[in-house]
Amino acid sequence: MFKCKTSAEVGGMGHSVKRKEDARFLHGKGNYVDDTKLPGQLHMVMVRSPYAYAKIKSINKEKALAIDGVLAVITGEDLAQYNLHWMPTLLSDTQMVLPTDTVMHQSQEVCAVIATDRYVAVDGAEAVEVDYEPMQAIVDPFKALDDDAPLLRPDKEGQEDNQIYHWERGDRAKTDEVIANADVVVKERIYLPRIHVASIETCGCNASYDKDTQKLTVYLTTQAPHAIRTVVALVAGHVGLSEEKIRIISPDIGGGFGGKVPVYPAYVVAIAATFLIGKPVKWIEDRSENLVNGFARDYHMDCELAATKDGKIQAFKVSTLADHGYTDSSANPSKYPTGMFSICTGSYDYEHAFAELDAVYTNKAPGGVAYRCSFRVTEAVHAIERMVDKLAAEIDKDPALLRFENFIKKEQFPYESPLGWSYDSGDYKATLEKAMEMIGYDDYKKEQAEKRAQGKLMGIGICTFTEVVGAGPSKDFDILGIAMFDSAEIRVHPTGKALARFGTKSQGQGHETTYAQILAEELGIPYTDIEIDEGDTDTAPYGLGTYASRSTPTAGAAAAIAARKLRDKGKKIAAHLLEVSEEDIEWEVGKYFVKGAPEKSKTIQDVAFAAYTNIPPGLEPGFEATHYYDPPNLTFPNGAYICVVEVEEETGAIDVKRFVAIDDCGNIINPMIVEGQVHGGLTQGIAPAMYEGIEYDDEGNVLNGTLMDYLVPTAVESPHWETGHTITPSPHHPLGAKGVAESPTVGAPPAIANAIIDAVAPLGIKHLDIPITPAKVWEAIQAQKAKA
Ligand code: MCN
Ligand code: CUM
């Protein structure tokens, strides 16, 4: 167990101090993009396509321009004059900023109306006349690969069909051989549907170009301000926007969840508009625009798991078809087009695995956008955890026992997985034992047997996942070539108070508190005396931002090491003040003292003051330090989740009775914040498991594009989450911490799915794809009855 080294006042690691940022939020003083109002403010609204696939025959701006207050209508043709009508995606595909001839998905941006106020801009957008020639959309990703399927991306040189890429990892031949000779093989096609990030705040920007200073300032709801600055410089350098003149400010964010990583076309249009007009242009996405653009998941996974007849897992194979819509806008590291999907071998020890994936184009909004996923770990974990349960059902073994018998043992770490990861640490057995004890597993097993005897449907579902977060080591991880390190810069002022800045950007995760706690831990300066600043590229050190639960593994480590650099400098100053040699100085949180004479000491505050007032000869004045942290490996958090459900046979209604989540994210900085992250993440896990899923008709129309028919769970739908943790520190992280924020969203869906399927298993149902709604359960039950 972790023991706090600091007092509650200092508030270092392990203290559940309240969030410093909350006073601002609770008093209505958060500062979001839409709160920015600049002199001469203009507003932009996008005209969007009603069709999924259509030729644009003409765009008539006249009626819109005749409206008082409409200043401009910007089309793809207008942008083409500056070669700004296309842009690269983060994975080096290309995406239209505005189309010049064809629209590729329903609700795609067609042109932009700029006006003096938002209402006028909306009127203007309605007055634009676009003449379309609709074409038959390709909606089904399997049909997109048919020989006679029309070529969706003729604009891409060398593109002869609708396949974007093929990816594979592992030993296909050996895996196939083991599967062919195994006692038991279970197979399933598992679909993880399209879902989207329904953050409370939608996306938006306020772009302002000053012709005199040639400076572009963009307030932007982005999780990665520095990366965006570099992308803008690379895309618009040729029109004179160079990187030192670009300032991206990411203010408070009302939820990012991955949806605020990409560059959306409207951002580029707003930047082009302010550049041309010379006045600030604001674009705030409305709720429906947010709902129908940019999706996560959409993986069709064919899985095979092979084992001996006693249930020793021998091999896993998964072949995936990924629907990316009309462009691959995944926000993944360049060498990892499928993200960290190859973590799909899970928490189990076996030798052979093979994963492959084909990505295809369809007439849908750009898919592959992240949603609390750790770069495709949600998909990977769902695949293996469903298959392990299927194997348990097949050989009639308790799913907990099957897991215990196959777990990687704690002595085996660092563990080289068959698909090439080096898991840093874990004690999977202890984590699952704790979850079983907390929920009362054995009692539920007994209760289930009794209920089944009475013909009642009760299910117990387990998920024991391994996560992979903290991208990443620069030798393997980059986005558009930029290495994925992260940074911290600390300035301790003469009075011993501090300001620290980071390359990451909180969207609600509580960085202003937890980074201050890390510095409090390392320096002994109370966390309340440390201001944390993120998100402004003019002031923050360069970093790749906050996603993939990487802030603690990367920037958190940078903070610790920068603080240690300061401590080393402080030692020299303390030696000078105490008139002893540096070797005679010892450190204890918050103060330096003379070895063997602890009464002779100087506090960190004394030392900070001396750094500005009484500097030892030859030493650089000031008390500041910076560190850019390039992690040696990723961190591998894990968890054991158990869910108990009851299902009503007559209606298919599902009642989640209990849900226990034990997470292991190594050493914890703030237990309360971690618990909050886990609660939120679990709710975003029950969402796709039981409620959310975007559906299309054959024409490519989105069928549930409003919150009236896309059910985002609220407190009413959420069960009481019971949480706990085990602690296996990361051996390579300076604080022994691992990331945690996405674990619950990764781990919850399979636990819930496994529980519901276990409940209906006595009726002969062996698999259900998420979202598992009452209607889906009811239909499956009727189908079984029809068979009998
Ligand atoms: N933490 C801790 N001890 C640990 C690990 C984490 O105290 N061992 C704390 C951290 O200090 C931080 C929080 O938990 O305050 C989350 O840290 P971490 O796991 O490093 O994740 P990030 O800060 O990088 O957050 C990103 C992650 C992602 S990728 C999504 S998606 C998501 C999530 O955070 N989006 C969120 N949680 C969210 N929470 C809110 N409120 N809003 C979002 O948009
Ligand atoms: Cu995968 S969503 Mo988060 O990484 O921003």
JSON list of C-alpha atoms and ligand atoms in Angstrom, two decimals, residues 197 223 256-261 297 331 369-376 378 507 509 546-550 742, ligand 2:
[
{"chain": "A", "resi": 197, "resn": "VAL", "atom": "CA", "xyz": [-18.16, 11.74, -28.07]},
{"chain": "A", "resi": 223, "resn": "GLN", "atom": "CA", "xyz": [-6.54, 18.59, -26.51]},
{"chain": "A", "resi": 256, "resn": "GLY", "atom": "CA", "xyz": [-12.73, 16.35, -24.77]},
{"chain": "A", "resi": 257, "resn": "PHE", "atom": "CA", "xyz": [-12.80, 12.55, -24.52]},
{"chain": "A", "resi": 258, "resn": "GLY", "atom": "CA", "xyz": [-10.80, 12.26, -27.74]},
{"chain": "A", "resi": 259, "resn": "GLY", "atom": "CA", "xyz": [-13.24, 14.25, -29.88]},
{"chain": "A", "resi": 260, "resn": "LYS", "atom": "CA", "xyz": [-11.09, 17.34, -29.53]},
{"chain": "A", "resi": 261, "resn": "VAL", "atom": "CA", "xyz": [-7.90, 15.86, -30.91]},
{"chain": "A", "resi": 297, "resn": "ARG", "atom": "CA", "xyz": [-14.94, 2.43, -33.00]},
{"chain": "A", "resi": 331, "resn": "ALA", "atom": "CA", "xyz": [-5.54, 10.28, -34.19]},
{"chain": "A", "resi": 369, "resn": "VAL", "atom": "CA", "xyz": [-11.84, 9.58, -34.03]},
{"chain": "A", "resi": 370, "resn": "ALA", "atom": "CA", "xyz": [-10.88, 8.53, -30.55]},
{"chain": "A", "resi": 371, "resn": "TYR", "atom": "CA", "xyz": [-13.40, 8.23, -27.70]},
{"chain": "A", "resi": 372, "resn": "ARG", "atom": "CA", "xyz": [-11.86, 7.38, -24.35]},
{"chain": "A", "resi": 373, "resn": "CYS", "atom": "CA", "xyz": [-10.20, 4.43, -25.99]},
{"chain": "A", "resi": 374, "resn": "SER", "atom": "CA", "xyz": [-6.43, 4.53, -25.37]},
{"chain": "A", "resi": 375, "resn": "PHE", "atom": "CA", "xyz": [-5.92, 4.24, -29.13]},
{"chain": "A", "resi": 376, "resn": "ARG", "atom": "CA", "xyz": [-8.19, 1.27, -29.96]},
{"chain": "A", "resi": 378, "resn": "THR", "atom": "CA", "xyz": [-11.49, -0.60, -26.18]},
{"chain": "A", "resi": 507, "resn": "GLN", "atom": "CA", "xyz": [-10.30, 18.90, -20.33]},
{"chain": "A", "resi": 509, "resn": "GLN", "atom": "CA", "xyz": [-9.10, 15.59, -15.57]},
{"chain": "A", "resi": 546, "resn": "THR", "atom": "CA", "xyz": [-3.65, 15.15, -23.42]},
{"chain": "A", "resi": 547, "resn": "TYR", "atom": "CA", "xyz": [-5.17, 11.98, -24.84]},
{"chain": "A", "resi": 548, "resn": "ALA", "atom": "CA", "xyz": [-4.49, 8.24, -24.57]},
{"chain": "A", "resi": 549, "resn": "SER", "atom": "CA", "xyz": [-4.20, 8.72, -20.78]},
{"chain": "A", "resi": 550, "resn": "ARG", "atom": "CA", "xyz": [-0.68, 9.95, -21.38]},
{"chain": "A", "resi": 742, "resn": "GLU", "atom": "CA", "xyz": [-9.49, 5.47, -20.02]},
{"chain": "B", "resi": 2, "resn": "CUM", "atom": "CU1", "xyz": [-8.90, 7.54, -27.13]},
{"chain": "B", "resi": 2, "resn": "CUM", "atom": "S1", "xyz": [-9.85, 9.21, -26.52]},
{"chain": "B", "resi": 2, "resn": "CUM", "atom": "MO1", "xyz": [-8.59, 10.09, -25.26]},
{"chain": "B", "resi": 2, "resn": "CUM", "atom": "O1", "xyz": [-7.23, 9.34, -26.01]},
{"chain": "B", "resi": 2, "resn": "CUM", "atom": "O2", "xyz": [-8.42, 11.61, -25.76]}
]
